XYZ file of C-alpha atoms in Angstrom:
382
model
C 0.000 0.000 0.000
C 1.414 3.353 -1.061
C 0.180 6.791 0.032
C -0.516 9.185 -2.834
C -0.036 12.954 -2.750
C -3.634 13.441 -1.559
C -3.004 11.271 1.509
C -4.929 8.164 0.406
C -3.355 4.714 0.478
C -3.602 2.688 -2.718
C -2.659 -0.899 -3.574
C 0.319 -1.184 -5.890
C 1.259 -4.505 -7.486
C 4.990 -5.238 -7.531
C 5.329 -6.554 -11.082
C 8.727 -8.084 -10.329
C 7.153 -10.372 -7.702
C 3.801 -11.014 -9.417
C 3.275 -14.598 -10.635
C -0.071 -13.743 -12.279
C -2.067 -16.118 -10.061
C -5.094 -13.818 -10.160
C -5.788 -14.061 -6.416
C -5.746 -10.293 -5.909
C -8.349 -9.843 -8.639
C -10.568 -12.559 -7.160
C -10.388 -10.860 -3.747
C -11.097 -7.382 -5.152
C -14.646 -6.250 -4.454
C -14.416 -3.650 -7.237
C -13.734 -6.287 -9.886
C -16.051 -8.904 -8.360
C -18.840 -7.078 -6.468
C -21.810 -8.756 -4.841
C -25.219 -8.219 -6.513
C -27.768 -5.581 -5.485
C -30.256 -6.649 -2.839
C -33.032 -5.280 -0.671
C -33.403 -5.494 3.122
C -35.631 -8.001 4.866
C -36.858 -5.257 7.193
C -36.173 -1.542 7.699
C -36.649 0.413 10.925
C -36.438 3.874 12.391
C -34.976 3.138 15.817
C -33.426 4.718 18.878
C -31.957 3.430 22.120
C -34.005 3.646 25.298
C -30.945 4.730 27.317
C -30.378 8.438 26.577
C -26.794 8.318 27.852
C -25.978 5.791 25.125
C -27.912 7.662 22.444
C -26.514 11.107 23.249
C -22.937 9.774 23.051
C -23.623 8.081 19.706
C -23.782 9.793 16.319
C -27.384 8.821 15.596
C -29.788 6.555 17.504
C -27.332 4.522 19.588
C -27.993 1.184 17.878
C -24.408 0.042 17.288
C -23.383 0.357 20.978
C -26.284 -1.948 21.851
C -25.316 -4.485 19.178
C -21.732 -4.386 20.413
C -22.656 -4.699 24.085
C -24.898 -7.667 23.315
C -22.046 -9.386 21.451
C -19.530 -8.810 24.252
C -22.020 -9.941 26.913
C -22.256 -13.237 25.040
C -18.465 -13.599 25.114
C -17.865 -12.266 21.607
C -15.544 -9.729 19.984
C -16.451 -6.393 18.385
C -14.420 -4.651 15.683
C -14.766 -0.902 15.191
C -12.824 2.308 14.673
C -11.080 4.146 17.494
C -8.539 6.920 17.827
C -4.924 5.806 18.186
C -3.453 8.392 20.571
C 0.178 7.242 20.531
C 1.180 10.366 18.598
C 0.544 14.079 19.094
C -2.188 13.874 16.464
C -4.458 10.805 16.713
C -5.276 8.615 13.731
C -8.344 6.472 13.097
C -7.589 2.751 13.197
C -9.622 -0.448 13.144
C -9.297 -2.421 16.364
C -11.255 -4.970 18.377
C -12.722 -4.934 21.871
C -13.947 -7.663 24.197
C -14.823 -5.399 27.152
C -17.491 -2.735 27.634
C -14.793 -0.147 28.311
C -13.058 -0.988 25.058
C -16.376 -0.768 23.209
C -16.754 2.872 24.288
C -13.721 3.767 22.149
C -15.796 3.012 19.038
C -18.515 5.551 19.872
C -19.125 8.416 17.481
C -18.369 8.889 13.801
C -14.788 9.263 12.616
C -15.014 11.222 9.393
C -11.755 10.032 7.877
C -10.461 6.891 6.192
C -9.502 4.433 8.934
C -6.352 2.319 8.774
C -7.238 -1.347 8.235
C -3.687 -2.667 7.700
C -3.570 -6.472 8.239
C -6.610 -6.892 10.494
C -8.461 -9.260 8.152
C -5.976 -12.010 9.064
C -6.701 -11.429 12.749
C -10.460 -11.563 12.144
C -10.055 -14.846 10.259
C -8.035 -16.341 13.117
C -10.687 -15.303 15.648
C -13.416 -16.863 13.509
C -11.477 -20.090 13.037
C -11.060 -20.269 16.822
C -14.853 -20.282 17.096
C -15.272 -16.788 18.545
C -18.386 -14.774 17.732
C -17.342 -11.614 15.898
C -19.280 -8.418 15.147
C -17.355 -6.447 12.513
C -18.311 -2.857 11.712
C -16.977 -0.608 8.985
C -17.726 1.126 5.710
C -19.338 -0.923 2.918
C -16.014 -1.307 1.088
C -14.298 -2.511 4.275
C -17.069 -5.066 4.854
C -16.912 -6.223 1.240
C -13.122 -6.449 1.423
C -13.350 -8.671 4.501
C -15.994 -10.928 2.947
C -13.942 -11.368 -0.233
C -10.816 -12.068 1.826
C -12.553 -14.765 3.873
C -13.942 -16.440 0.725
C -16.691 -18.192 2.689
C -19.555 -17.405 5.031
C -18.817 -17.861 8.723
C -21.892 -18.483 10.910
C -20.088 -16.773 13.823
C -19.463 -13.535 11.877
C -21.970 -10.679 11.775
C -21.108 -7.636 9.664
C -22.554 -4.188 10.309
C -21.929 -1.460 7.737
C -22.410 2.279 8.086
C -24.139 4.198 5.318
C -21.107 5.925 3.879
C -21.018 9.379 2.361
C -17.345 8.899 1.428
C -14.031 9.067 3.290
C -11.888 12.216 3.562
C -8.112 12.225 3.318
C -6.266 11.355 6.570
C -3.533 13.761 5.493
C -5.998 16.647 5.255
C -7.364 15.847 8.724
C -3.867 15.625 10.213
C -2.875 18.957 8.709
C -6.099 20.582 9.906
C -5.647 19.349 13.471
C -2.009 20.458 13.372
C -3.204 24.027 12.794
C -5.150 23.806 16.082
C -2.383 22.208 18.143
C -0.017 24.594 19.980
C 3.709 24.039 19.533
C 5.584 22.245 22.288
C 7.678 24.454 24.554
C 10.518 23.777 27.023
C 7.908 23.693 29.808
C 4.861 22.139 28.187
C 3.959 19.368 25.775
C 0.698 19.435 23.847
C -1.252 16.493 22.476
C -4.720 16.039 20.994
C -6.888 14.240 23.543
C -10.137 13.879 21.637
C -11.782 14.722 18.320
C -15.587 14.579 18.312
C -17.163 15.269 14.952
C -20.797 15.458 16.065
C -21.175 16.565 19.659
C -24.921 16.610 20.348
C -24.712 18.041 23.850
C -22.835 21.226 22.954
C -24.912 24.368 23.562
C -24.996 25.037 19.803
C -25.325 21.376 18.880
C -27.964 18.728 18.546
C -28.261 15.805 16.171
C -28.732 17.835 12.984
C -26.275 20.578 13.909
C -23.519 18.565 15.540
C -20.479 20.490 16.740
C -16.892 19.511 15.953
C -14.993 19.573 19.260
C -11.204 19.209 19.485
C -9.718 18.783 22.967
C -6.024 19.224 23.781
C -4.177 17.912 26.827
C -1.172 19.941 27.991
C 1.466 18.213 30.105
C 3.752 20.143 32.458
C 7.216 18.706 31.771
C 8.427 19.584 35.280
C 5.807 17.898 37.475
C 3.874 15.758 34.987
C 0.492 17.350 35.702
C -2.061 17.407 32.906
C -4.767 19.864 31.957
C -7.379 19.644 29.240
C -8.966 22.432 27.271
C -10.972 22.881 24.081
C -9.089 24.397 21.140
C -11.983 24.302 18.687
C -15.760 23.879 18.892
C -17.497 24.814 15.669
C -20.724 23.713 14.071
C -20.468 21.396 11.093
C -21.589 24.171 8.751
C -18.683 26.414 9.816
C -15.901 23.915 10.563
C -13.635 23.947 7.463
C -12.803 20.242 7.560
C -16.433 19.129 7.884
C -17.492 21.555 5.166
C -14.853 20.104 2.854
C -16.068 16.599 3.654
C -19.780 17.281 3.209
C -19.210 19.188 -0.043
C -17.103 16.361 -1.556
C -13.993 18.527 -1.747
C -11.590 16.317 0.234
C -12.998 12.814 -0.227
C -11.401 9.793 -1.885
C -11.982 9.764 -5.687
C -13.259 6.170 -5.747
C -16.049 7.171 -3.333
C -17.622 9.129 -6.193
C -18.029 5.879 -8.131
C -18.611 3.417 -5.293
C -19.298 -0.183 -6.366
C -20.731 -1.398 -3.044
C -23.740 0.837 -2.497
C -27.215 -0.694 -2.764
C -26.289 -3.145 0.004
C -23.697 -4.864 -2.222
C -21.173 -5.234 0.586
C -22.641 -8.422 2.018
C -23.325 -6.790 5.409
C -25.958 -8.325 7.676
C -27.049 -4.957 9.104
C -26.831 -1.445 7.648
C -26.897 1.577 9.977
C -27.151 5.290 9.290
C -28.909 8.527 10.212
C -32.632 8.742 9.512
C -32.365 12.359 8.436
C -35.966 12.746 7.249
C -37.535 11.280 10.354
C -39.768 14.376 10.649
C -41.372 13.432 7.343
C -42.008 9.760 8.080
C -42.110 9.217 11.868
C -42.220 12.725 13.406
C -43.442 11.533 16.797
C -40.024 10.062 17.695
C -37.910 13.032 16.572
C -36.326 15.003 19.422
C -33.220 16.147 17.471
C -30.980 13.862 19.521
C -30.682 11.062 16.989
C -32.696 8.384 15.207
C -31.059 5.505 13.346
C -32.028 4.040 10.012
C -31.639 0.263 10.410
C -31.681 -2.088 7.415
C -31.863 -5.769 8.335
C -30.343 -7.596 5.367
C -30.036 -11.220 6.536
C -31.577 -13.622 9.021
C -28.341 -13.434 10.999
C -28.705 -9.676 11.284
C -32.353 -10.066 12.189
C -31.524 -12.375 15.095
C -29.005 -9.926 16.542
C -31.373 -6.965 16.148
C -34.219 -8.872 17.808
C -31.970 -9.480 20.819
C -31.552 -5.728 21.452
C -35.176 -4.733 20.787
C -36.066 -4.682 24.512
C -33.441 -1.932 24.890
C -35.056 0.307 22.258
C -37.547 3.050 23.004
C -38.731 2.923 19.390
C -38.439 0.507 16.465
C -40.823 1.632 13.739
C -41.003 -0.249 10.434
C -40.557 1.905 7.305
C -40.299 1.081 3.601
C -37.369 1.159 1.177
C -38.483 4.383 -0.523
C -38.479 6.196 2.820
C -34.984 4.888 3.576
C -33.595 6.054 0.232
C -35.360 9.416 0.490
C -33.870 9.915 3.948
C -30.319 8.867 3.085
C -29.483 9.030 -0.610
C -25.947 7.743 -0.015
C -27.541 4.348 0.545
C -27.870 3.911 -3.227
C -26.062 6.766 -4.990
C -22.487 8.010 -5.000
C -22.142 11.764 -4.476
C -20.456 13.760 -7.215
C -16.994 15.191 -6.664
C -16.821 18.942 -6.078
C -15.924 20.758 -9.269
C -12.892 22.353 -7.573
C -11.580 19.189 -5.942
C -8.481 18.917 -8.150
C -7.669 22.579 -7.559
C -7.927 22.124 -3.811
C -5.527 19.173 -3.676
C -3.092 20.925 -5.987
C -3.050 23.853 -3.569
C -2.975 21.506 -0.555
C 0.087 19.643 -1.851
C 1.968 22.953 -2.040
C 0.711 24.875 0.975
C -0.829 22.327 3.352
C -4.207 22.876 4.999
C -5.457 26.454 4.915
C -8.949 27.428 5.994
C -9.026 30.275 3.501
C -8.438 27.745 0.721
C -11.501 25.733 1.804
C -13.613 28.897 1.938
C -12.396 29.958 -1.495
C -12.993 26.572 -3.102
C -16.510 26.277 -1.658
C -17.529 29.787 -2.669
C -20.630 29.540 -4.898
C -20.427 30.591 -8.536
C -22.432 33.507 -9.915
C -24.739 31.022 -11.634
C -25.396 29.199 -8.353
C -26.192 32.460 -6.565
C -28.635 33.501 -9.302
C -30.345 30.096 -9.262
C -30.642 30.279 -5.478
C -32.505 33.593 -5.615
C -34.690 32.341 -8.460
C -35.767 29.412 -6.275
C -36.472 31.769 -3.358
C -38.501 34.080 -5.605
C -40.538 31.198 -7.033
C -41.258 29.849 -3.560
C -42.564 33.249 -2.435
C -44.790 33.952 -5.445
C -46.130 30.398 -5.894
C -48.892 30.763 -3.221
C -50.225 33.897 -4.918
C -50.199 32.292 -8.374
C -52.315 29.390 -7.063
C -54.878 31.863 -5.735
């Protein structure tokens, strides 16, 4: 795997070592994707325990699935922050304790490092351990293709993926927030929360990006924590770049594993249009869209149902209307190439994000045309 200038890792075949066996092509989910399918059941759901739900990105369903697996003696794979460096990185890891499971809470809007974990998962499965593996659709599909067979003790849970931003862009952004070390103090990022619901300006729909730094006194070893950034998603430059498809991986704009092609047993995401379909359970603190794709996934979901305050059946059209990324790849921002060209020369600059995301004259005109039409339409009907 080689990192390109945008910060994404890509597989490179060493032609001098290749024996043309074709195994890499057989294991590639892009070349050999699974077929489209539809869920067995679809739900709008939220956890009964508000502490769990408020700490989660949406309705708190995955923490319940994970806790149920660990309580039964199983293992849960998810994404946590590796804090061994000044700037943390998102890595896939496993947990077999409730404390370890907490590390997987919350969305990490960046491409996580998978490295060689599929071999570890296979070993755990062959040992007879029950495994719940969570990840993006491509990570799930990659695991399933690597394993080459269905394991009855493996349950896969995918997140509805909008796309993954560049780890290099995130690292550079966080570096702009991190004070420089001094002879007396050492600074390190303690936590990055992309959607803090409990912030005074937050909530589920307007989550706040919170970055916490810990400063260590080099003389006596004491530590203090403080917030270096807390901005809403619509003003945080990194989140804006992510949501506008400016900093995301190119292959995400032509994803081959949407439409439930990953082979996952359960699909989880945000039920963004809950007000339209099940308004009575919307309190702006998170509702999950849950697609049950297999009988295995159905069994696990049924086991956590007593811990849900709501589990309302909805149809496929409502799911797609609520979360378009379930079936369609978003288009790359028209200035994406320009941004990364500038980024490779100058690193992360907030002014560059603002400039690249500035609307064109045509977009501004169209916006005001839509506003004008919306205002005059009621009078035309009369």
